[in-house]
mmCIF file of C-alpha atoms in Angstrom:
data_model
loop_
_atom_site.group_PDB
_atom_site.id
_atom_site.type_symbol
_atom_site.label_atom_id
_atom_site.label_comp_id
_atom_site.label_asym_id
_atom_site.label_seq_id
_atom_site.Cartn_x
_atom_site.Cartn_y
_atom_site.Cartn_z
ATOM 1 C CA UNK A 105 0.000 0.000 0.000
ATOM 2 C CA UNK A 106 2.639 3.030 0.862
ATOM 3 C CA UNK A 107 4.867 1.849 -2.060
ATOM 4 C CA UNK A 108 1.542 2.034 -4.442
ATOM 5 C CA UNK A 109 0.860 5.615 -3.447
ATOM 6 C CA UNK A 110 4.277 7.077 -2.708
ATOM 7 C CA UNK A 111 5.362 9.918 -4.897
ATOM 8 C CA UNK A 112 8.682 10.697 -6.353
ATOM 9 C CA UNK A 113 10.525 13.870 -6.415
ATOM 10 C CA UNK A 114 13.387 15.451 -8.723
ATOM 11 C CA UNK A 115 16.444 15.902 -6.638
ATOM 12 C CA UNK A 116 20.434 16.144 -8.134
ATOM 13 C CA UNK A 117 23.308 16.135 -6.285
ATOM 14 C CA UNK A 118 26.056 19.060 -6.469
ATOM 15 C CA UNK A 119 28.794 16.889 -6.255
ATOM 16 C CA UNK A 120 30.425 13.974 -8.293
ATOM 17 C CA UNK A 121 29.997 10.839 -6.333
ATOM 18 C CA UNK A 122 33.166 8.382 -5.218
ATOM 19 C CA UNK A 123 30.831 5.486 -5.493
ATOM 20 C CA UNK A 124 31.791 2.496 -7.599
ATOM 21 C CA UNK A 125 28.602 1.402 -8.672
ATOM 22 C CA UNK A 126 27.006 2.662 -12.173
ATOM 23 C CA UNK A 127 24.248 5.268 -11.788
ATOM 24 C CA UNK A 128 22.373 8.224 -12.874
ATOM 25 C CA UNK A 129 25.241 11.314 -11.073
ATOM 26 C CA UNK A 130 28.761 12.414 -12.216
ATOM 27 C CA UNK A 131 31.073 10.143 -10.464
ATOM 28 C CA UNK A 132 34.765 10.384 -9.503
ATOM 29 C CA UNK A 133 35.423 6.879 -10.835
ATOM 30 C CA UNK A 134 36.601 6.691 -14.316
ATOM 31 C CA UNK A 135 34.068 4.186 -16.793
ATOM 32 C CA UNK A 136 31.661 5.144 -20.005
ATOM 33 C CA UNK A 137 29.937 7.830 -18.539
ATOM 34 C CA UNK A 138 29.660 11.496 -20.564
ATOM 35 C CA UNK A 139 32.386 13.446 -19.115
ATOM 36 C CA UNK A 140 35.669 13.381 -20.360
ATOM 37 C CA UNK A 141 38.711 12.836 -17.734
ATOM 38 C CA UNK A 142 41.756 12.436 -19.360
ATOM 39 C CA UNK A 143 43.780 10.622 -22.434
ATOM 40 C CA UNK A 144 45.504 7.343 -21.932
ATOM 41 C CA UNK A 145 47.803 4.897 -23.568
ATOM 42 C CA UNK A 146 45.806 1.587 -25.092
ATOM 43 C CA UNK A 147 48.317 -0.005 -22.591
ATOM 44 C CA UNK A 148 47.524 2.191 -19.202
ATOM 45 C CA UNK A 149 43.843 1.595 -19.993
ATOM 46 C CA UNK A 150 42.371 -1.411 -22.638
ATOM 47 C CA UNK A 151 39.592 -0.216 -24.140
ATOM 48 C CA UNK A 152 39.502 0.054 -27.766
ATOM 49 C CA UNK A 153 35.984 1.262 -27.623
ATOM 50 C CA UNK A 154 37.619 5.201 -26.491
ATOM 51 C CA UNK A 155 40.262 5.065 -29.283
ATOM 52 C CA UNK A 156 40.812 8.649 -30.184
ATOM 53 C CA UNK A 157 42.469 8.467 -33.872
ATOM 54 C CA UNK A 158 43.205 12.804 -33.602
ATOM 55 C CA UNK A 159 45.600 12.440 -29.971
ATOM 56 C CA UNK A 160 46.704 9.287 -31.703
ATOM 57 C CA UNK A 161 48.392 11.005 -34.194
ATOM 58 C CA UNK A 162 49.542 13.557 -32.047
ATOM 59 C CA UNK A 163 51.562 11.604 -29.894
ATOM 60 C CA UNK A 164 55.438 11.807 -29.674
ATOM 61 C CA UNK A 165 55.376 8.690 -28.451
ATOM 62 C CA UNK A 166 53.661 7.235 -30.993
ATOM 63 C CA UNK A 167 51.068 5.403 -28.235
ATOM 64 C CA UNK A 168 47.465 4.621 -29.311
ATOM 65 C CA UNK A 169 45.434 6.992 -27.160
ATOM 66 C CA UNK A 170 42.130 6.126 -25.685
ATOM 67 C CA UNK A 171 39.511 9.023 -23.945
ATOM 68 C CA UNK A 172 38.999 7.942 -20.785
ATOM 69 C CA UNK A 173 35.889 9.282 -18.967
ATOM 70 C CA UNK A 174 34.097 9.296 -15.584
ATOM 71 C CA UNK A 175 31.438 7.196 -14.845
ATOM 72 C CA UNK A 176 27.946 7.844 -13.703
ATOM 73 C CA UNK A 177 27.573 6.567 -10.155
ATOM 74 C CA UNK A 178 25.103 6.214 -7.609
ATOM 75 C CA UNK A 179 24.752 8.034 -4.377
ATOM 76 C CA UNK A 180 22.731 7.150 -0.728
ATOM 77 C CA UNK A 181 19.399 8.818 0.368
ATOM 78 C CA UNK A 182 18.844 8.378 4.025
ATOM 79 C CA UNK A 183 15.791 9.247 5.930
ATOM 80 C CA UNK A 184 16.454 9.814 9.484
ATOM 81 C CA UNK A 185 12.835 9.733 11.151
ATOM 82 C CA UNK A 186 11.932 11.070 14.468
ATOM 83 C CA UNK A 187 9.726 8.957 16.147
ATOM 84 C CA UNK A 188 9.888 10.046 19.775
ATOM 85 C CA UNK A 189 6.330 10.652 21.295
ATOM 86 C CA UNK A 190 5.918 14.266 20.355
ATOM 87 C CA UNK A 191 5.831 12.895 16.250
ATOM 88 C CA UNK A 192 2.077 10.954 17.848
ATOM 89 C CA UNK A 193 0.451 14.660 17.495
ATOM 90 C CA UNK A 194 -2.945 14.532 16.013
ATOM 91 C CA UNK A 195 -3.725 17.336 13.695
ATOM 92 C CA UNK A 196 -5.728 16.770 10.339
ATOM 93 C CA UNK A 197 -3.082 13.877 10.180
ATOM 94 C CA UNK A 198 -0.483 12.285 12.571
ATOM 95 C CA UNK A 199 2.628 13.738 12.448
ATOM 96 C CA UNK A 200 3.789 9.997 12.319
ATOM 97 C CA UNK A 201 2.092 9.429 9.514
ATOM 98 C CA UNK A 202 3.334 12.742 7.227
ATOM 99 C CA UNK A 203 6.838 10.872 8.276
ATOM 100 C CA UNK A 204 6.054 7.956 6.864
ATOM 101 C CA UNK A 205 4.831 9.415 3.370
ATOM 102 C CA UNK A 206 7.774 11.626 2.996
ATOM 103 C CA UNK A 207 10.289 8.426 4.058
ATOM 104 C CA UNK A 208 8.313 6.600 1.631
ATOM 105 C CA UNK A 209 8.840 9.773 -1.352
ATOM 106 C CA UNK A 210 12.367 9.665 -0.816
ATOM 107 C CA UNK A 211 12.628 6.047 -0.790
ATOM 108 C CA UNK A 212 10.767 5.542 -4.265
ATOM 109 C CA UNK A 213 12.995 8.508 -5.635
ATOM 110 C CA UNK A 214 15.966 6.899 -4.445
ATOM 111 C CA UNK A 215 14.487 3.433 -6.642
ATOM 112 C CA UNK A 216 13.475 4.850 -9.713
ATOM 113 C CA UNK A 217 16.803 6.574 -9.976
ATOM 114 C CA UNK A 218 18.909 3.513 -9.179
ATOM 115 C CA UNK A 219 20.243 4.888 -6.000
ATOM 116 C CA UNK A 220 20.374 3.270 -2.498
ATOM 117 C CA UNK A 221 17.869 3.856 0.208
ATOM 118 C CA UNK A 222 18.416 4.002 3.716
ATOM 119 C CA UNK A 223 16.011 4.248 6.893
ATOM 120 C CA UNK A 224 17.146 5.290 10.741
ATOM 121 C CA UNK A 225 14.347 5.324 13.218
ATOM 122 C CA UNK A 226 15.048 7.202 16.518
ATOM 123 C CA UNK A 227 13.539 7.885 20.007
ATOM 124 C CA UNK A 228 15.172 7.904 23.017
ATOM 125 C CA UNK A 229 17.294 5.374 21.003
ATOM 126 C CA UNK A 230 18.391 3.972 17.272
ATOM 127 C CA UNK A 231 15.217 1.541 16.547
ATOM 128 C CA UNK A 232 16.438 -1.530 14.871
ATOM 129 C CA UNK A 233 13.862 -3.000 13.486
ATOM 130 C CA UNK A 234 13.006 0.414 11.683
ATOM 131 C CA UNK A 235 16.587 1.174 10.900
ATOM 132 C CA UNK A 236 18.362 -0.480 7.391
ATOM 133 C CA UNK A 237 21.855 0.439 6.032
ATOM 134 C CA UNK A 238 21.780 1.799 2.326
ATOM 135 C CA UNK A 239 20.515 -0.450 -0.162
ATOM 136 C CA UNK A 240 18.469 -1.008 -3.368
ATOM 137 C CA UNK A 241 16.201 -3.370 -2.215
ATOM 138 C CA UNK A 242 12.413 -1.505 -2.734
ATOM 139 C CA UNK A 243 10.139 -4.156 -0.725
ATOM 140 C CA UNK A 244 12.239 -3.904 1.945
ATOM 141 C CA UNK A 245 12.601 -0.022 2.077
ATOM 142 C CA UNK A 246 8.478 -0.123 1.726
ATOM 143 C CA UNK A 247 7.624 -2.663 4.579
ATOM 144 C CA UNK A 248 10.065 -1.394 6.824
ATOM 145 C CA UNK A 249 8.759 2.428 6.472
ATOM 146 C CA UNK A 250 4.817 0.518 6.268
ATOM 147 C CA UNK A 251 5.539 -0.545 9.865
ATOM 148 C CA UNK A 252 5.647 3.328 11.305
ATOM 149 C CA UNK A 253 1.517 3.145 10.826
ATOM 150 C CA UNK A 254 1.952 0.503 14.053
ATOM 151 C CA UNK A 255 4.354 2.577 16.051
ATOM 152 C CA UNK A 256 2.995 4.287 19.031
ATOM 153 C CA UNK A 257 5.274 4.228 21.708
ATOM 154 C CA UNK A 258 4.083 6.898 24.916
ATOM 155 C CA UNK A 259 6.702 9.009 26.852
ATOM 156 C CA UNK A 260 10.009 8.480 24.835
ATOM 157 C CA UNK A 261 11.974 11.314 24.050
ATOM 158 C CA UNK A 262 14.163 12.310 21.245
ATOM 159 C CA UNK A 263 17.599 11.961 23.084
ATOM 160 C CA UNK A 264 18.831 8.632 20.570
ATOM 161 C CA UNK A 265 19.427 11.518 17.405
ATOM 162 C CA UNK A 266 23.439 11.750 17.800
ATOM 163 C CA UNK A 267 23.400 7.840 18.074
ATOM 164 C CA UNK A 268 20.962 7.885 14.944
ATOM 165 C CA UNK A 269 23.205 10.761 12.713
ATOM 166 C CA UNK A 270 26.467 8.390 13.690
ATOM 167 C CA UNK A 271 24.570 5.625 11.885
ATOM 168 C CA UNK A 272 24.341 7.602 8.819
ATOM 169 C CA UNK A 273 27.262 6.145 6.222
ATOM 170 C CA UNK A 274 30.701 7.473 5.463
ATOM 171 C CA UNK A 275 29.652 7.939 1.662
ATOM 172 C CA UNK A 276 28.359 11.290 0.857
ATOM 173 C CA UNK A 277 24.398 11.320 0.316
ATOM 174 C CA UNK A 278 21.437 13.412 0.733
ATOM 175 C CA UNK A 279 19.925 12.859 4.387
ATOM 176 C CA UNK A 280 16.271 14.014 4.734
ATOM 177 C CA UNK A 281 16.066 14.555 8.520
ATOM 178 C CA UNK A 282 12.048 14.495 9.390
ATOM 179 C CA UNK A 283 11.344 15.683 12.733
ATOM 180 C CA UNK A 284 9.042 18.358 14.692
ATOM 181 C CA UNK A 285 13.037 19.632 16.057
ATOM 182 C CA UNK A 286 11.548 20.291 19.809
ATOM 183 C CA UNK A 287 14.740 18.933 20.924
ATOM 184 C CA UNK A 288 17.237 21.351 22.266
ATOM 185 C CA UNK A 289 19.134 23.558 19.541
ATOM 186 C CA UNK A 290 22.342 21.973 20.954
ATOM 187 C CA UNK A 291 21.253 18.615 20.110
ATOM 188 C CA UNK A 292 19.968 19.651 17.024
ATOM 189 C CA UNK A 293 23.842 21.686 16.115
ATOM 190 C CA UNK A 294 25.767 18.437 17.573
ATOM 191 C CA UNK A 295 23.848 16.300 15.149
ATOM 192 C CA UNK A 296 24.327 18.127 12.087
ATOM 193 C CA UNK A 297 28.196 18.674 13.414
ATOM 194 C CA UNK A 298 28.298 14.648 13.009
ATOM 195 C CA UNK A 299 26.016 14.844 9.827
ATOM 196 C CA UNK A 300 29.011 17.766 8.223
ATOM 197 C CA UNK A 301 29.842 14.970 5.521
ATOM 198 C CA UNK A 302 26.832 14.935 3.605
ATOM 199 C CA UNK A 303 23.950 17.343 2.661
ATOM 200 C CA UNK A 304 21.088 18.040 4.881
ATOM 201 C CA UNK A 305 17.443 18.954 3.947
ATOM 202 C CA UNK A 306 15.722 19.334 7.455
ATOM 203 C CA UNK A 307 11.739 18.577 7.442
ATOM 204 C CA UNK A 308 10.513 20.321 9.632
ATOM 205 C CA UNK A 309 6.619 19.032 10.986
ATOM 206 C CA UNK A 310 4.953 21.322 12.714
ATOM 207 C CA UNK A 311 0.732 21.048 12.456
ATOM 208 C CA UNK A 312 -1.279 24.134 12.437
ATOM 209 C CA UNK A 313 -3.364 22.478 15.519
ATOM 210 C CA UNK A 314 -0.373 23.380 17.764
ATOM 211 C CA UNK A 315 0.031 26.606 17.198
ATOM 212 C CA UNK A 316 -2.586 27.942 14.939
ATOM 213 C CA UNK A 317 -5.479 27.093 15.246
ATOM 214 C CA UNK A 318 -6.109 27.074 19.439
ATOM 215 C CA UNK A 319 -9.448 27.587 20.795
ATOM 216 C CA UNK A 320 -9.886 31.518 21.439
ATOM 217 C CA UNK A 321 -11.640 31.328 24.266
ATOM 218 C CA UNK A 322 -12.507 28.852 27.249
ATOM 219 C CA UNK A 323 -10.627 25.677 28.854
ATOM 220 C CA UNK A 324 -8.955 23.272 27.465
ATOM 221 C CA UNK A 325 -6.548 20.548 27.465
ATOM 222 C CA UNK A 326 -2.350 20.528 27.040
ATOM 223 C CA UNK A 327 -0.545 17.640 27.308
ATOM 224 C CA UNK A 328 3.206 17.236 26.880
ATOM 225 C CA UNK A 329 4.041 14.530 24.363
ATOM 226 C CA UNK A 330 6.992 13.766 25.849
ATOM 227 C CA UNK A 331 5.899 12.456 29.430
ATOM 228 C CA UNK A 332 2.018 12.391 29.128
ATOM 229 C CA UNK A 333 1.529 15.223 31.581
ATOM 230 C CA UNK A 334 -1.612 17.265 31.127
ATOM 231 C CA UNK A 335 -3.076 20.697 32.094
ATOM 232 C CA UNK A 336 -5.988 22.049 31.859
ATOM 233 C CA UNK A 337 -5.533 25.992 30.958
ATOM 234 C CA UNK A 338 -7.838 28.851 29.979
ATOM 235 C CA UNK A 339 -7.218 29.790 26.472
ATOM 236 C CA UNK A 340 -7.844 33.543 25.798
ATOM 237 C CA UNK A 341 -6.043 35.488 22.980
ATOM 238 C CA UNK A 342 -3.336 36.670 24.622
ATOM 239 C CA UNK A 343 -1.889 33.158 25.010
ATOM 240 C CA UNK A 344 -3.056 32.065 21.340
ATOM 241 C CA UNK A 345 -1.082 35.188 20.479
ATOM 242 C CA UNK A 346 2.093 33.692 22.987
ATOM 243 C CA UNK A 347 1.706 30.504 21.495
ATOM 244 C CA UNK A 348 2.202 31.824 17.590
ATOM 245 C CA UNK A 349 5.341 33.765 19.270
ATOM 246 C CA UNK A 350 7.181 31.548 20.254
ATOM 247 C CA UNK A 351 6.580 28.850 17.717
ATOM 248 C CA UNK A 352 7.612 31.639 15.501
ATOM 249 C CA UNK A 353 10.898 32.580 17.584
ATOM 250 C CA UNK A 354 11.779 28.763 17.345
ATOM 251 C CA UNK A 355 11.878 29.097 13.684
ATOM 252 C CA UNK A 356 14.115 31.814 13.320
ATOM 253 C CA UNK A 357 16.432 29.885 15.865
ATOM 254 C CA UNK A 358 16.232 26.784 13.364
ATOM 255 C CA UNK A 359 16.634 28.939 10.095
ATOM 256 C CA UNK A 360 19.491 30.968 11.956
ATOM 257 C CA UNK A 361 21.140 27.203 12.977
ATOM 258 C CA UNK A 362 20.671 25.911 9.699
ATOM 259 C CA UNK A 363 22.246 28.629 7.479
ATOM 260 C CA UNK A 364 25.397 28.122 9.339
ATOM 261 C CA UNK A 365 25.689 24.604 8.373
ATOM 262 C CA UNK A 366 24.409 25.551 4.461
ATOM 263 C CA UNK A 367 21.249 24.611 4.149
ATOM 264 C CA UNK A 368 17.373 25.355 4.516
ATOM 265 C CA UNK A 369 14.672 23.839 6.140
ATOM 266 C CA UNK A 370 11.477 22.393 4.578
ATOM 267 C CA UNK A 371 8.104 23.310 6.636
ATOM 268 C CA UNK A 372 5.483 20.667 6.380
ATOM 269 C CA UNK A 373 1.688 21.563 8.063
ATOM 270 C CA UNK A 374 -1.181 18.874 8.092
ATOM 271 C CA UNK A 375 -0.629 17.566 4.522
ATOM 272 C CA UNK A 376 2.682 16.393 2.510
ATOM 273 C CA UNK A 377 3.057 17.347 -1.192
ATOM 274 C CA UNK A 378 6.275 15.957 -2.958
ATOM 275 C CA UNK A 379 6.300 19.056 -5.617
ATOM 276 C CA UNK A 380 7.657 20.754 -2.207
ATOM 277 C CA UNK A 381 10.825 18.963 -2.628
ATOM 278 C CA UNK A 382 10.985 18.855 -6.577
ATOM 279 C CA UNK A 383 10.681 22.865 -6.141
ATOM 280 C CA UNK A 384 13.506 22.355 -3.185
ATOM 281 C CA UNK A 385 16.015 21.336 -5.104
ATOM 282 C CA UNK A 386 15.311 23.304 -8.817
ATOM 283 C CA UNK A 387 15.720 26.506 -6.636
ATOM 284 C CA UNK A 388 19.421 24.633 -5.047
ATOM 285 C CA UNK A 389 20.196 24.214 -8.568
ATOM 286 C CA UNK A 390 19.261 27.194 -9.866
#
């Protein structure tokens, strides 16, 4: 079911990938790709199919010369999901649940471009039945991330993230980090510290019911995700108006944080739309 409605994206990566396996991205490795590296002697490298007749000719040596080129190559895709208890928020849509539709975009873009997938599920620890290592294996990606619709787990926190960014490979890849980020901003700056390798594209959850769209007027209910404490409070517009503060102070925090490490956060309300992401990475291009 997620792999039948999951819905790829356009993504390219600015750099030429060290992998060794063939692919769709400019590669460091020298093969047939479309890029021209260098000349070489028929002797250095064996493949009459590059014979260059002009350099040939114009070789003191008198060597047959061959163009050798680099080769397309893959690169990884990791999703790094948040799934402490504060991702169990009930909007128009669990939070979970948005997760598990943008883990399952990335995963069938990663597939239909021939690149490897990876999933790391974290709470108060690295989950291992919803964590994989890089791979190109789609039923697996699919079942894994189909499990997350199961997954409700009360009064964990998000303090396994630096074991969960120390998971991520030493090969350079995209990591889509999905999370509401209510952890603290040090947690969130040692994490991409460990994460400096590779390129970054925070997801950022947050539901209008949080912060939006609170009753005006009259009791109600809060209850911290986190450890299940509740309180009842009077809601008048003053806090509604406190509330919209500081959710918007935390963002400027998180778009101040992740400028210095190069990149730009994604915000995601009640519904996930993968254009968001195609658009993303046209205007990184651009």
């Amino acid at each position: 079911m997620m792999a039948e409605h999951a819905r790829p994206f356009y993504y390219q990566i600015p750099w030429k990938s060290a992998s060794v396996h063939a692919g769709e991205h400019q590669g460091t490795q020298r093969g047939l790709g479309d890029e021209f590296k260098q000349h070489l002697s028929l002797i250095d490298y064996p493949d009459a199919r590059r014979l260059d007749l002009r350099q040939t000719l114009r070789d003191p040596y008198e060597q047959v010369q061959v163009r050798v080129f680099h080769q397309d190559a893959t690169t990884p895709l990791y999703a790094i999901c948040d799934v402490s208890s504060s991702m169990q928020f009930m909007g128009k849509q669990r939070k979970l649940d948005i997760a598990m539709q943008i883990a399952a975009s990335v995963a069938r873009s990663a597939h239909d471009n021939g690149d490897l997938f990876s999933l790391i599920c974290y709470d108060q620890q690295v989950i291992p039945h919803l964590t994989f290592p890089p791979g190109q294996h789609a039923y697996q990606s699919f079942a894994c991330i189909e499990q997350l619709s199961q997954h409700h787990k009360p009064r964990v926190n998000a303090n396994g993230l630096q074991e969960a960014a120390s998971t991520v490979g030493q090969q350079k890849g995209l990591v889509f980090w999905i999370s509401d980020f209510h952890q603290p901003i040090a947690d969130i700056e040692h994490a991409l510290n460990l994460l400096a390798n590779h390129v970054v594209i925070p997801l950022v959850l947050w539901d209008p019911m949080e912060y939006q769209r609170l009753p005006r007027f009259g009791f109600g209910q809060l209850q911290d995700p986190e450890t299940g404490q509740q309180k009842t409070v009077f809601f008048r517009p003053a806090l509604k108006q406190a509330f919209a503060e500081l959710f918007s102070q935390r963002k400027d925090q998180l778009d101040t944080l992740f400028l210095q490490y190069e990149t730009q956060a994604i915000y995601i309300g009640d519904a996930y739309d993968a254009g968001v992401l195609s658009r993303y990475f046209e205007a990184r291009m651009a």
